[in-house]
Tab-separated table of C-alpha atoms in Angstrom:
chain	number	residue	atom	x	y	z
Q	662	UNK	CA	-11.663	17.285	36.560
Q	663	UNK	CA	-13.013	14.669	34.192
Q	664	UNK	CA	-9.788	14.790	32.191
Q	665	UNK	CA	-7.684	14.367	35.344
Q	666	UNK	CA	-9.814	11.405	36.442
Q	667	UNK	CA	-9.462	9.820	33.009
Q	668	UNK	CA	-5.678	10.213	33.118
Q	669	UNK	CA	-5.563	8.623	36.574
Q	670	UNK	CA	-7.632	5.679	35.346
Q	671	UNK	CA	-5.335	5.224	32.368
Q	672	UNK	CA	-2.317	5.388	34.675
Q	673	UNK	CA	-3.858	2.745	36.932
Q	674	UNK	CA	-4.517	0.469	33.988
Q	675	UNK	CA	-0.897	0.884	32.860
Q	676	UNK	CA	0.468	-0.008	36.283
Q	677	UNK	CA	-1.431	-3.298	36.291
Q	678	UNK	CA	1.159	-4.796	33.917
Q	679	UNK	CA	4.008	-6.670	35.471
Q	680	UNK	CA	7.263	-4.765	35.056
Q	681	UNK	CA	9.151	-7.967	34.326
Q	682	UNK	CA	6.911	-8.851	31.376
Q	683	UNK	CA	7.556	-7.470	27.886
Q	684	UNK	CA	5.453	-4.436	26.986
Q	685	UNK	CA	3.226	-6.218	24.522
Q	686	UNK	CA	0.110	-4.764	22.968
Q	687	UNK	CA	-2.799	-3.836	25.195
Q	688	UNK	CA	-5.249	-6.668	25.885
Q	689	UNK	CA	-8.940	-6.025	25.138
Q	690	UNK	CA	-10.875	-4.547	28.015
Q	691	UNK	CA	-13.157	-6.809	30.010
Q	692	UNK	CA	-16.824	-6.761	29.009
Q	693	UNK	CA	-18.184	-7.858	32.400
Q	694	UNK	CA	-19.487	-4.483	33.559
Q	695	UNK	CA	-21.516	-2.033	31.518
Q	696	UNK	CA	-20.748	1.668	31.294
Q	697	UNK	CA	-23.982	3.563	31.940
Q	698	UNK	CA	-22.588	6.821	30.558
Q	699	UNK	CA	-21.506	5.543	27.127
Q	700	UNK	CA	-23.439	4.073	24.243
Q	701	UNK	CA	-22.629	0.551	23.072
Q	702	UNK	CA	-21.993	0.203	19.384
Q	703	UNK	CA	-24.323	-2.784	19.033
Q	704	UNK	CA	-27.222	-0.515	19.975
Q	705	UNK	CA	-26.559	2.119	17.314
Q	706	UNK	CA	-25.391	0.147	14.271
Q	707	UNK	CA	-26.963	-2.361	11.912
Q	708	UNK	CA	-25.548	-5.757	12.807
Q	709	UNK	CA	-26.210	-6.958	9.248
Q	710	UNK	CA	-23.886	-4.326	7.788
Q	711	UNK	CA	-21.111	-5.693	5.590
Q	712	UNK	CA	-18.329	-4.358	7.836
Q	713	UNK	CA	-19.894	-6.011	10.894
Q	714	UNK	CA	-20.148	-9.330	9.094
Q	715	UNK	CA	-16.617	-8.998	7.737
Q	716	UNK	CA	-15.272	-8.455	11.253
Q	717	UNK	CA	-16.765	-11.813	12.230
Q	718	UNK	CA	-15.024	-13.587	9.342
Q	719	UNK	CA	-11.482	-12.445	10.221
Q	720	UNK	CA	-9.477	-14.371	12.819
Q	721	UNK	CA	-8.033	-11.463	14.813
Q	722	UNK	CA	-6.153	-13.720	17.226
Q	723	UNK	CA	-3.618	-14.452	14.477
Q	724	UNK	CA	-2.270	-10.901	14.710
Q	725	UNK	CA	-1.811	-11.160	18.472
Q	726	UNK	CA	0.220	-14.304	17.959
Q	727	UNK	CA	2.314	-13.110	15.014
Q	728	UNK	CA	2.853	-9.456	15.950
Q	729	UNK	CA	3.395	-10.043	19.666
Q	730	UNK	CA	7.013	-11.095	19.108
Q	731	UNK	CA	7.803	-7.584	17.823
Q	732	UNK	CA	7.262	-6.047	21.290
Q	733	UNK	CA	9.944	-7.393	23.607
Q	734	UNK	CA	10.883	-4.205	25.480
Q	735	UNK	CA	10.425	-4.209	29.259
Q	736	UNK	CA	10.093	-0.418	29.523
Q	737	UNK	CA	7.741	2.148	28.141
Q	738	UNK	CA	4.052	2.286	27.419
Q	739	UNK	CA	2.265	-0.860	26.166
Q	740	UNK	CA	1.627	-0.961	22.437
Q	741	UNK	CA	-1.742	-0.356	20.865
Q	742	UNK	CA	-4.102	-3.332	20.500
Q	743	UNK	CA	-3.178	-5.391	17.469
Q	744	UNK	CA	-6.785	-5.558	16.291
Q	745	UNK	CA	-7.010	-1.768	16.298
Q	746	UNK	CA	-3.887	-1.348	14.171
Q	747	UNK	CA	-4.736	-4.243	11.837
Q	748	UNK	CA	-8.255	-2.861	11.398
Q	749	UNK	CA	-6.934	0.623	10.615
Q	750	UNK	CA	-4.525	-0.758	8.022
Q	751	UNK	CA	-7.331	-2.802	6.464
Q	752	UNK	CA	-9.715	0.164	6.304
Q	753	UNK	CA	-7.006	2.476	4.988
Q	754	UNK	CA	-6.412	0.334	1.902
Q	755	UNK	CA	-10.014	-0.796	1.470
Q	756	UNK	CA	-11.240	2.810	1.205
Q	757	UNK	CA	-8.031	4.356	-0.266
Q	758	UNK	CA	-7.346	6.771	2.613
Q	759	UNK	CA	-4.174	8.267	4.017
Q	760	UNK	CA	-2.975	7.693	7.575
Q	761	UNK	CA	-4.411	11.034	8.692
Q	762	UNK	CA	-7.733	10.522	6.914
Q	763	UNK	CA	-8.377	7.019	8.260
Q	764	UNK	CA	-7.780	8.165	11.849
Q	765	UNK	CA	-10.185	11.092	11.414
Q	766	UNK	CA	-12.812	8.979	9.666
Q	767	UNK	CA	-12.554	6.378	12.437
Q	768	UNK	CA	-13.862	8.877	14.976
Q	769	UNK	CA	-16.881	9.698	12.791
Q	770	UNK	CA	-17.842	6.180	11.714
Q	771	UNK	CA	-19.240	3.711	14.304
Q	772	UNK	CA	-18.858	0.833	11.831
Q	773	UNK	CA	-15.116	1.524	11.598
Q	774	UNK	CA	-14.877	1.439	15.393
Q	775	UNK	CA	-16.775	-1.840	15.652
Q	776	UNK	CA	-14.576	-3.353	12.929
Q	777	UNK	CA	-11.490	-2.440	14.987
Q	778	UNK	CA	-12.821	-4.160	18.097
Q	779	UNK	CA	-14.310	-1.275	20.085
Q	780	UNK	CA	-17.293	-1.890	22.358
Q	781	UNK	CA	-18.345	1.703	23.060
Q	782	UNK	CA	-18.473	4.650	20.694
Q	783	UNK	CA	-15.404	6.824	21.128
Q	784	UNK	CA	-15.142	10.549	20.437
Q	785	UNK	CA	-11.345	10.819	20.548
Q	786	UNK	CA	-8.705	9.727	18.057
Q	787	UNK	CA	-7.666	6.068	18.423
Q	788	UNK	CA	-3.984	6.914	17.952
Q	789	UNK	CA	-1.660	9.377	16.310
Q	790	UNK	CA	-1.275	8.816	12.544
Q	791	UNK	CA	2.474	8.369	13.044
Q	792	UNK	CA	1.740	5.204	15.058
Q	793	UNK	CA	0.765	3.460	11.820
Q	794	UNK	CA	4.178	4.347	10.396
Q	795	UNK	CA	5.968	2.752	13.347
Q	796	UNK	CA	3.740	-0.332	13.224
Q	797	UNK	CA	4.502	-0.841	9.548
Q	798	UNK	CA	8.214	-0.674	10.308
Q	799	UNK	CA	7.841	-3.245	13.083
Q	800	UNK	CA	5.748	-5.856	11.312
Q	801	UNK	CA	7.641	-5.586	8.000
Q	802	UNK	CA	6.721	-7.412	4.814
Q	803	UNK	CA	6.059	-10.667	6.699
Q	804	UNK	CA	3.409	-8.980	8.843
Q	805	UNK	CA	1.755	-7.482	5.767
Q	806	UNK	CA	1.604	-10.945	4.224
Q	807	UNK	CA	-0.237	-12.177	7.335
Q	808	UNK	CA	-2.782	-9.415	6.766
Q	809	UNK	CA	-3.177	-10.560	3.149
Q	810	UNK	CA	-3.523	-14.192	4.230
Q	811	UNK	CA	-6.446	-13.401	6.509
Q	812	UNK	CA	-8.293	-11.669	3.662
Q	813	UNK	CA	-7.937	-14.838	1.588
Q	814	UNK	CA	-9.337	-16.921	4.446
Q	815	UNK	CA	-12.205	-14.453	4.875
Q	816	UNK	CA	-12.943	-14.700	1.147
Q	817	UNK	CA	-13.235	-18.460	1.487
Q	818	UNK	CA	-15.534	-18.193	4.498
Q	819	UNK	CA	-17.795	-15.627	2.819
Q	820	UNK	CA	-18.111	-17.574	-0.419
Q	821	UNK	CA	-16.343	-14.894	-2.462
Q	822	UNK	CA	-14.120	-17.594	-3.934
Q	823	UNK	CA	-14.289	-21.342	-4.081
Q	824	UNK	CA	-11.452	-23.417	-2.710
Q	825	UNK	CA	-11.030	-25.063	-6.105
Q	826	UNK	CA	-10.273	-21.649	-7.629
Q	827	UNK	CA	-6.879	-21.555	-5.913
Q	828	UNK	CA	-5.550	-24.231	-8.247
Q	829	UNK	CA	-5.714	-21.933	-11.305
Q	830	UNK	CA	-4.131	-18.486	-11.040
Q	831	UNK	CA	-3.083	-15.663	-13.359
Q	832	UNK	CA	0.304	-13.957	-12.972
Q	833	UNK	CA	1.230	-10.551	-14.340
Q	834	UNK	CA	3.362	-7.511	-13.505
Q	835	UNK	CA	2.575	-3.817	-13.214
Q	836	UNK	CA	4.322	-0.636	-12.144
Q	837	UNK	CA	3.752	0.786	-8.691
Q	838	UNK	CA	4.593	4.434	-9.233
Q	839	UNK	CA	6.468	6.369	-6.583
Q	840	UNK	CA	5.219	9.720	-5.302
Q	841	UNK	CA	7.785	11.795	-7.200
Q	842	UNK	CA	7.632	14.664	-9.656
Q	843	UNK	CA	8.516	14.055	-13.283
Q	844	UNK	CA	12.342	14.129	-13.250
Q	845	UNK	CA	14.128	16.874	-15.171
Q	846	UNK	CA	17.850	17.629	-15.118
Q	847	UNK	CA	17.397	21.285	-14.219
Q	848	UNK	CA	15.171	20.575	-11.231
Q	849	UNK	CA	17.302	17.708	-9.899
Q	850	UNK	CA	20.584	19.648	-10.199
Q	851	UNK	CA	19.189	22.735	-8.477
Q	852	UNK	CA	17.509	20.793	-5.660
Q	853	UNK	CA	20.629	18.699	-5.043
Q	854	UNK	CA	22.713	21.891	-4.749
Q	855	UNK	CA	20.192	23.530	-2.402
Q	856	UNK	CA	19.860	20.478	-0.156
Q	857	UNK	CA	23.627	19.973	0.044
Q	858	UNK	CA	24.155	23.648	0.924
Q	859	UNK	CA	21.497	23.494	3.660
Q	860	UNK	CA	23.007	20.301	5.114
Q	861	UNK	CA	26.495	21.859	5.090
Q	862	UNK	CA	25.221	24.970	6.831
Q	863	UNK	CA	23.515	22.829	9.496
Q	864	UNK	CA	26.831	20.989	9.964
Q	865	UNK	CA	28.655	24.290	10.550
Q	866	UNK	CA	30.459	24.484	7.222
Q	867	UNK	CA	30.697	27.974	5.709
Q	868	UNK	CA	30.597	27.733	1.917
Q	869	UNK	CA	32.341	30.162	-0.397
Q	870	UNK	CA	29.126	30.569	-2.396
Q	871	UNK	CA	25.813	28.678	-2.203
Q	872	UNK	CA	24.271	29.979	-5.457
Q	873	UNK	CA	20.945	30.362	-3.660
Q	874	UNK	CA	19.909	33.186	-6.028
Q	875	UNK	CA	21.475	32.020	-9.291
Q	876	UNK	CA	20.298	28.406	-9.038
Q	877	UNK	CA	16.492	28.928	-9.127
Q	878	UNK	CA	16.861	31.557	-11.849
Q	879	UNK	CA	18.843	29.157	-14.063
Q	880	UNK	CA	16.301	26.379	-13.419
Q	881	UNK	CA	13.396	28.572	-14.517
Q	882	UNK	CA	15.318	29.831	-17.531
Q	883	UNK	CA	16.087	26.264	-18.649
Q	884	UNK	CA	12.376	25.442	-18.465
Q	885	UNK	CA	11.528	28.480	-20.602
Q	886	UNK	CA	14.102	27.556	-23.231
Q	887	UNK	CA	12.806	23.969	-23.327
Q	888	UNK	CA	9.234	25.240	-23.819
Q	889	UNK	CA	10.389	27.438	-26.680
Q	890	UNK	CA	12.322	24.487	-28.148
Q	891	UNK	CA	15.607	26.404	-27.862
Q	892	UNK	CA	17.553	23.357	-26.751
Q	893	UNK	CA	21.025	24.809	-27.243
Q	894	UNK	CA	20.304	27.597	-24.780
Q	895	UNK	CA	18.665	25.073	-22.458
Q	896	UNK	CA	21.816	22.953	-22.448
Q	897	UNK	CA	23.816	26.043	-21.568
Q	898	UNK	CA	21.733	26.566	-18.433
Q	899	UNK	CA	22.149	22.899	-17.526
Q	900	UNK	CA	25.937	23.252	-17.787
Q	901	UNK	CA	25.768	26.174	-15.372
Q	902	UNK	CA	23.658	24.210	-12.892
Q	903	UNK	CA	25.963	21.212	-13.094
Q	904	UNK	CA	29.028	23.378	-12.616
Q	905	UNK	CA	27.583	25.113	-9.565
Q	906	UNK	CA	26.693	21.743	-8.051
Q	907	UNK	CA	30.257	20.540	-8.600
Q	908	UNK	CA	31.664	23.652	-6.911
Q	909	UNK	CA	29.495	23.112	-3.834
Q	910	UNK	CA	30.489	19.415	-3.699
Q	911	UNK	CA	34.210	20.223	-3.836
Q	912	UNK	CA	33.830	23.020	-1.280
Q	913	UNK	CA	32.111	20.664	1.177
Q	914	UNK	CA	34.736	17.934	0.643
Q	915	UNK	CA	37.566	20.398	1.319
Q	916	UNK	CA	36.118	21.818	4.525
Q	917	UNK	CA	34.573	18.660	6.014
Q	918	UNK	CA	36.976	16.601	8.088
Q	919	UNK	CA	36.989	12.850	7.537
Q	920	UNK	CA	34.805	10.941	9.978
Q	921	UNK	CA	32.985	14.034	11.263
Q	922	UNK	CA	30.181	14.102	8.699
Q	923	UNK	CA	26.692	13.653	10.014
Q	924	UNK	CA	24.467	11.005	8.490
Q	925	UNK	CA	22.323	13.625	6.751
Q	926	UNK	CA	25.278	15.458	5.233
Q	927	UNK	CA	26.958	12.224	4.122
Q	928	UNK	CA	23.715	11.097	2.449
Q	929	UNK	CA	23.256	14.449	0.698
Q	930	UNK	CA	26.872	14.436	-0.465
Q	931	UNK	CA	26.612	10.907	-1.846
Q	932	UNK	CA	23.435	11.689	-3.797
Q	933	UNK	CA	24.878	14.954	-5.114
Q	934	UNK	CA	28.025	13.219	-6.392
Q	935	UNK	CA	25.912	10.489	-7.979
Q	936	UNK	CA	23.797	13.091	-9.745
Q	937	UNK	CA	26.812	15.170	-10.785
Q	938	UNK	CA	28.428	12.235	-12.623
Q	939	UNK	CA	25.126	11.095	-14.165
Q	940	UNK	CA	24.796	11.407	-17.936
Q	941	UNK	CA	22.159	10.532	-20.516
Q	942	UNK	CA	23.655	7.126	-21.292
Q	943	UNK	CA	24.310	6.219	-17.630
Q	944	UNK	CA	22.671	3.222	-15.971
Q	945	UNK	CA	20.906	3.189	-12.598
Q	946	UNK	CA	20.042	6.857	-12.849
Q	947	UNK	CA	18.834	8.976	-9.959
Q	948	UNK	CA	15.291	10.211	-10.628
Q	949	UNK	CA	14.331	11.594	-7.192
Q	950	UNK	CA	16.471	12.783	-4.302
Q	951	UNK	CA	13.991	11.636	-1.656
Q	952	UNK	CA	13.414	8.263	-3.384
Q	953	UNK	CA	16.715	7.082	-4.906
Q	954	UNK	CA	15.257	3.573	-5.321
Q	955	UNK	CA	12.787	4.748	-7.999
Q	956	UNK	CA	13.390	3.217	-11.436
Q	957	UNK	CA	12.361	4.218	-14.949
Q	958	UNK	CA	10.196	1.440	-16.416
Q	959	UNK	CA	8.870	1.355	-19.972
Q	960	UNK	CA	5.820	-0.896	-20.448
Q	961	UNK	CA	5.119	0.134	-24.041
Q	962	UNK	CA	2.019	2.199	-23.195
Q	963	UNK	CA	1.151	4.915	-25.708
Q	964	UNK	CA	-0.482	7.100	-23.046
Q	965	UNK	CA	2.447	6.732	-20.629
Q	966	UNK	CA	5.750	5.699	-22.239
Q	967	UNK	CA	7.728	5.862	-18.981
Q	968	UNK	CA	6.704	5.191	-15.385
Q	969	UNK	CA	8.868	5.852	-12.340
Q	970	UNK	CA	8.556	3.417	-9.490
Q	971	UNK	CA	9.034	-0.319	-8.996
Q	972	UNK	CA	7.756	-3.430	-10.729
Q	973	UNK	CA	5.166	-5.446	-8.798
Q	974	UNK	CA	4.182	-9.063	-9.413
Q	975	UNK	CA	0.424	-9.712	-9.118
Q	976	UNK	CA	-1.200	-13.160	-8.797
Q	977	UNK	CA	-5.004	-13.507	-8.860
Q	978	UNK	CA	-7.433	-16.399	-9.155
Q	979	UNK	CA	-8.535	-17.044	-12.729
Q	980	UNK	CA	-12.251	-17.255	-11.918
Q	981	UNK	CA	-12.939	-14.486	-9.387
Q	982	UNK	CA	-9.863	-12.247	-9.623
Q	983	UNK	CA	-9.019	-12.400	-5.910
Q	984	UNK	CA	-5.426	-11.440	-5.092
Q	985	UNK	CA	-3.469	-14.416	-3.747
Q	986	UNK	CA	-0.005	-12.900	-4.019
Q	987	UNK	CA	1.716	-9.534	-4.534
Q	988	UNK	CA	5.415	-8.795	-4.295
Q	989	UNK	CA	7.613	-5.870	-5.298
Q	990	UNK	CA	10.522	-6.619	-7.640
Q	991	UNK	CA	13.296	-4.004	-7.277
Q	992	UNK	CA	15.859	-3.818	-10.023
Q	993	UNK	CA	13.315	-4.132	-12.872
Q	994	UNK	CA	14.072	-7.809	-13.602
Q	995	UNK	CA	12.697	-9.847	-16.470
Q	996	UNK	CA	9.199	-11.081	-15.648
Q	997	UNK	CA	10.072	-14.729	-16.127
Q	998	UNK	CA	12.985	-14.549	-13.681
Q	999	UNK	CA	10.646	-13.739	-10.773
Q	1000	UNK	CA	7.987	-16.337	-11.557
Q	1001	UNK	CA	9.428	-18.815	-9.056
Q	1002	UNK	CA	9.314	-16.317	-6.167
Q	1003	UNK	CA	5.759	-15.255	-7.094
Q	1004	UNK	CA	4.514	-18.859	-7.090
Q	1005	UNK	CA	6.348	-19.537	-3.842
Q	1006	UNK	CA	4.512	-16.652	-2.183
Q	1007	UNK	CA	1.163	-17.910	-3.506
Q	1008	UNK	CA	1.822	-21.381	-2.128
Q	1009	UNK	CA	2.779	-19.988	1.295
Q	1010	UNK	CA	-0.185	-17.618	1.594
Q	1011	UNK	CA	-2.866	-20.014	0.337
Q	1012	UNK	CA	-1.314	-23.320	1.497
Q	1013	UNK	CA	-2.083	-24.633	-2.002
Q	1014	UNK	CA	0.271	-25.253	-4.890
Q	1015	UNK	CA	-1.384	-23.996	-8.121
Q	1016	UNK	CA	-1.660	-26.602	-10.831
Q	1017	UNK	CA	-2.218	-24.187	-13.758
Q	1018	UNK	CA	-0.632	-20.752	-14.149
Q	1019	UNK	CA	-1.781	-18.385	-16.901
Q	1020	UNK	CA	0.552	-15.600	-18.057
Q	1021	UNK	CA	1.309	-13.365	-21.022
Q	1022	UNK	CA	4.201	-13.616	-23.451
Q	1023	UNK	CA	6.448	-11.687	-21.089
Q	1024	UNK	CA	7.042	-14.948	-19.201
Q	1025	UNK	CA	8.541	-16.787	-22.160
Q	1026	UNK	CA	11.369	-19.067	-21.161
Q	1027	UNK	CA	10.282	-19.353	-17.530
Q	1028	UNK	CA	9.739	-22.735	-15.928
Q	1029	UNK	CA	7.889	-23.243	-12.621
Q	1030	UNK	CA	10.009	-24.794	-9.902
Q	1031	UNK	CA	7.200	-27.225	-9.053
Q	1032	UNK	CA	6.979	-29.919	-11.768
Q	1033	UNK	CA	3.255	-30.370	-11.035
Q	1034	UNK	CA	2.561	-26.739	-12.069
Q	1035	UNK	CA	1.845	-26.077	-15.732
Q	1036	UNK	CA	2.548	-22.654	-17.255
Q	1037	UNK	CA	0.271	-21.625	-20.134
Q	1038	UNK	CA	1.218	-18.522	-22.103
Q	1039	UNK	CA	-1.176	-16.407	-24.113
Q	1040	UNK	CA	-1.365	-16.904	-27.914
Q	1041	UNK	CA	-0.223	-20.504	-27.552
Q	1042	UNK	CA	-1.578	-22.648	-30.380
Q	1043	UNK	CA	-2.629	-26.305	-30.582
Q	1044	UNK	CA	-3.949	-26.487	-27.060
Q	1045	UNK	CA	-6.729	-28.833	-25.944
Q	1046	UNK	CA	-10.159	-27.168	-26.086
Q	1047	UNK	CA	-10.439	-26.994	-22.285
Q	1048	UNK	CA	-7.064	-25.271	-21.878
Q	1049	UNK	CA	-7.727	-22.944	-24.801
Q	1050	UNK	CA	-10.997	-21.871	-23.210
Q	1051	UNK	CA	-9.314	-21.470	-19.826
Q	1052	UNK	CA	-6.502	-19.405	-21.340
Q	1053	UNK	CA	-9.030	-16.708	-22.230
Q	1054	UNK	CA	-9.338	-16.024	-18.491
Q	1055	UNK	CA	-5.795	-14.601	-18.482
Q	1056	UNK	CA	-7.220	-11.125	-19.124
Q	1057	UNK	CA	-8.967	-11.155	-15.728
Q	1058	UNK	CA	-5.834	-9.722	-14.103
Q	1059	UNK	CA	-5.943	-6.506	-16.165
Q	1060	UNK	CA	-9.165	-5.019	-14.691
Q	1061	UNK	CA	-8.080	-6.163	-11.212
Q	1062	UNK	CA	-4.881	-4.107	-11.558
Q	1063	UNK	CA	-6.958	-1.201	-12.815
Q	1064	UNK	CA	-9.271	-1.400	-9.793
Q	1065	UNK	CA	-6.297	-1.483	-7.416
Q	1066	UNK	CA	-4.929	1.682	-9.018
Q	1067	UNK	CA	-8.203	3.622	-9.217
Q	1068	UNK	CA	-10.207	2.311	-6.256
Q	1069	UNK	CA	-7.141	1.512	-4.138
Q	1070	UNK	CA	-3.713	3.031	-3.475
Q	1071	UNK	CA	-1.594	1.115	-5.992
Q	1072	UNK	CA	-1.485	4.084	-8.376
Q	1073	UNK	CA	0.868	6.072	-6.146
Q	1074	UNK	CA	3.130	4.930	-3.332
Q	1075	UNK	CA	3.974	7.399	-0.578
Q	1076	UNK	CA	5.952	5.009	1.648
Q	1077	UNK	CA	9.709	5.404	1.887
Q	1078	UNK	CA	12.411	3.046	0.675
Q	1079	UNK	CA	12.344	-0.457	-0.747
Q	1080	UNK	CA	10.640	-1.806	2.368
Q	1081	UNK	CA	7.915	0.779	1.779
Q	1082	UNK	CA	7.474	-0.531	-1.767
Q	1083	UNK	CA	7.125	-4.098	-0.502
Q	1084	UNK	CA	4.665	-3.222	2.269
Q	1085	UNK	CA	2.531	-1.028	0.039
Q	1086	UNK	CA	2.226	-3.672	-2.682
Q	1087	UNK	CA	1.053	-6.393	-0.294
Q	1088	UNK	CA	-1.410	-4.107	1.507
Q	1089	UNK	CA	-2.899	-2.960	-1.815
Q	1090	UNK	CA	-3.690	-6.599	-2.537
Q	1091	UNK	CA	-5.324	-6.960	0.881
Q	1092	UNK	CA	-7.417	-3.839	0.259
Q	1093	UNK	CA	-8.597	-5.207	-3.086
Q	1094	UNK	CA	-9.682	-8.463	-1.450
Q	1095	UNK	CA	-11.589	-6.576	1.236
Q	1096	UNK	CA	-13.479	-4.566	-1.384
Q	1097	UNK	CA	-14.474	-7.781	-3.136
Q	1098	UNK	CA	-15.658	-9.379	0.121
Q	1099	UNK	CA	-17.612	-6.272	1.139
Q	1100	UNK	CA	-19.307	-6.148	-2.269
Q	1101	UNK	CA	-20.244	-9.821	-1.929
Q	1102	UNK	CA	-21.677	-9.352	1.579
Q	1103	UNK	CA	-23.571	-6.231	0.539
Q	1104	UNK	CA	-25.074	-8.017	-2.486
Q	1105	UNK	CA	-26.231	-10.886	-0.280
Q	1106	UNK	CA	-27.787	-8.471	2.209
Q	1107	UNK	CA	-29.617	-6.588	-0.575
Q	1108	UNK	CA	-30.867	-9.881	-2.018
Q	1109	UNK	CA	-32.269	-10.904	1.375
Q	1110	UNK	CA	-33.969	-7.517	1.779
Q	1111	UNK	CA	-35.493	-7.779	-1.697
Q	1112	UNK	CA	-36.800	-11.281	-0.933
Q	1113	UNK	CA	-38.320	-10.085	2.360
Q	1114	UNK	CA	-39.969	-7.103	0.644
Q	1115	UNK	CA	-41.409	-9.342	-2.067
Q	1116	UNK	CA	-42.773	-11.807	0.468
Q	1117	UNK	CA	-44.312	-8.996	2.543
Q	1118	UNK	CA	-46.018	-7.484	-0.482
Q	1119	UNK	CA	-47.532	-10.842	-1.420
Q	1120	UNK	CA	-48.931	-11.278	2.101
Q	1121	UNK	CA	-50.497	-7.815	2.147
Q	1122	UNK	CA	-52.093	-8.091	-1.305
Q	1123	UNK	CA	-52.891	-11.733	-2.134
Q	1124	UNK	CA	-53.834	-12.519	-5.672
Q	1125	UNK	CA	-57.606	-12.579	-6.206
Q	1126	UNK	CA	-59.084	-15.876	-7.421
Q	1127	UNK	CA	-62.230	-15.498	-9.566
Q	1128	UNK	CA	-65.273	-17.240	-8.123
Q	1129	UNK	CA	-67.644	-18.869	-10.621
Q	1130	UNK	CA	-71.322	-18.164	-10.228
Q	1131	UNK	CA	-73.396	-20.848	-8.563
Q	1132	UNK	CA	-75.351	-22.929	-11.046
Q	1133	UNK	CA	-73.535	-21.496	-14.017
């Protein structure tokens, strides 16, 4: 009965919206009346906690204004509150959690619920994890940049950075690896054949032979020959796999009528043909069937010669290391060619044009579009003493990238497509800023507690003053 009453109340709340108005996100519930049967969060949490103080520093009304234009439909259920979704995205990247984990942790943690704008403690899930996927698609890269902008403003308000620090930034690039297995020819050829055969069968095409038994056996045999360093035999197995893939491709093309291919089958056929014609010396190779945008990038690392993903431009302040700009760079361009777009993003997000930019030798030949911006490269000689001392701060970006990969989610990207690369890069920067702000607020709170404890101990046990004897 309680569940039925709850559903009726929810239905009544839904019907209060005017049918002629767009189905925008749900407005926050009125706090006029108290619920006697639920516990308020302010009564069970510490209001000096860093997450509570961080929630007060963020201007949540910005997301209502910027994301509201994405919901223009006049039918259907109203969208989730923007503060709830923005808070979940913030917490996801601040604590390096997946969509499923952050939703489950939200139910258990009252501080997470208060950060997302809840008044009462809730025992049910705030939303389905797939709702975060749809919200990311709606807000796009521009919405993620608004989330990053608010972390920069919160850093200013909390004293994590000084406003003067925005005039000197450090720019560098790193690889945001895609969630793919290490690519091998045998695995890619066999999986492309199997996926194309399954898509053809779902389309109603009867193949002459699918090689469902021979394909996996040849893949395993090629791996054994490679382990034994019998490369001639390994290449023989690869020729078999490539030939079987070509037979399936030609069989599908013969039996599929033009214009009747489904989107899935057409996509599988295109990827299979691209992989079939791919050779060792080919450019723009296919390294993953589910992520064809992944690129092979060599950064010259001894521990990892090749990384598969996308290049990401990172801009941080030279003094504190706060992220003021992150942008994915598909196509693996030269670092210097994307300097102008990186500085443009920094100027838009911070509303400040940097006067000094520090970078490594990978930016040789680049010139900032703003003539008032000076680019200083590492290992530059005959610099004034002040600039030479400032140039040593270029290395501050390296540990910040390391923290984003180990403490955050930059080390592996699970989002799909190039738009997923762009969104993930920007949100990783926002998560790094939130971790810095939370550490700052926690340090201040601990310092206040230590000062109070010291003062209390001095009151309880005052220092004894020796009294001299009378007439001594």
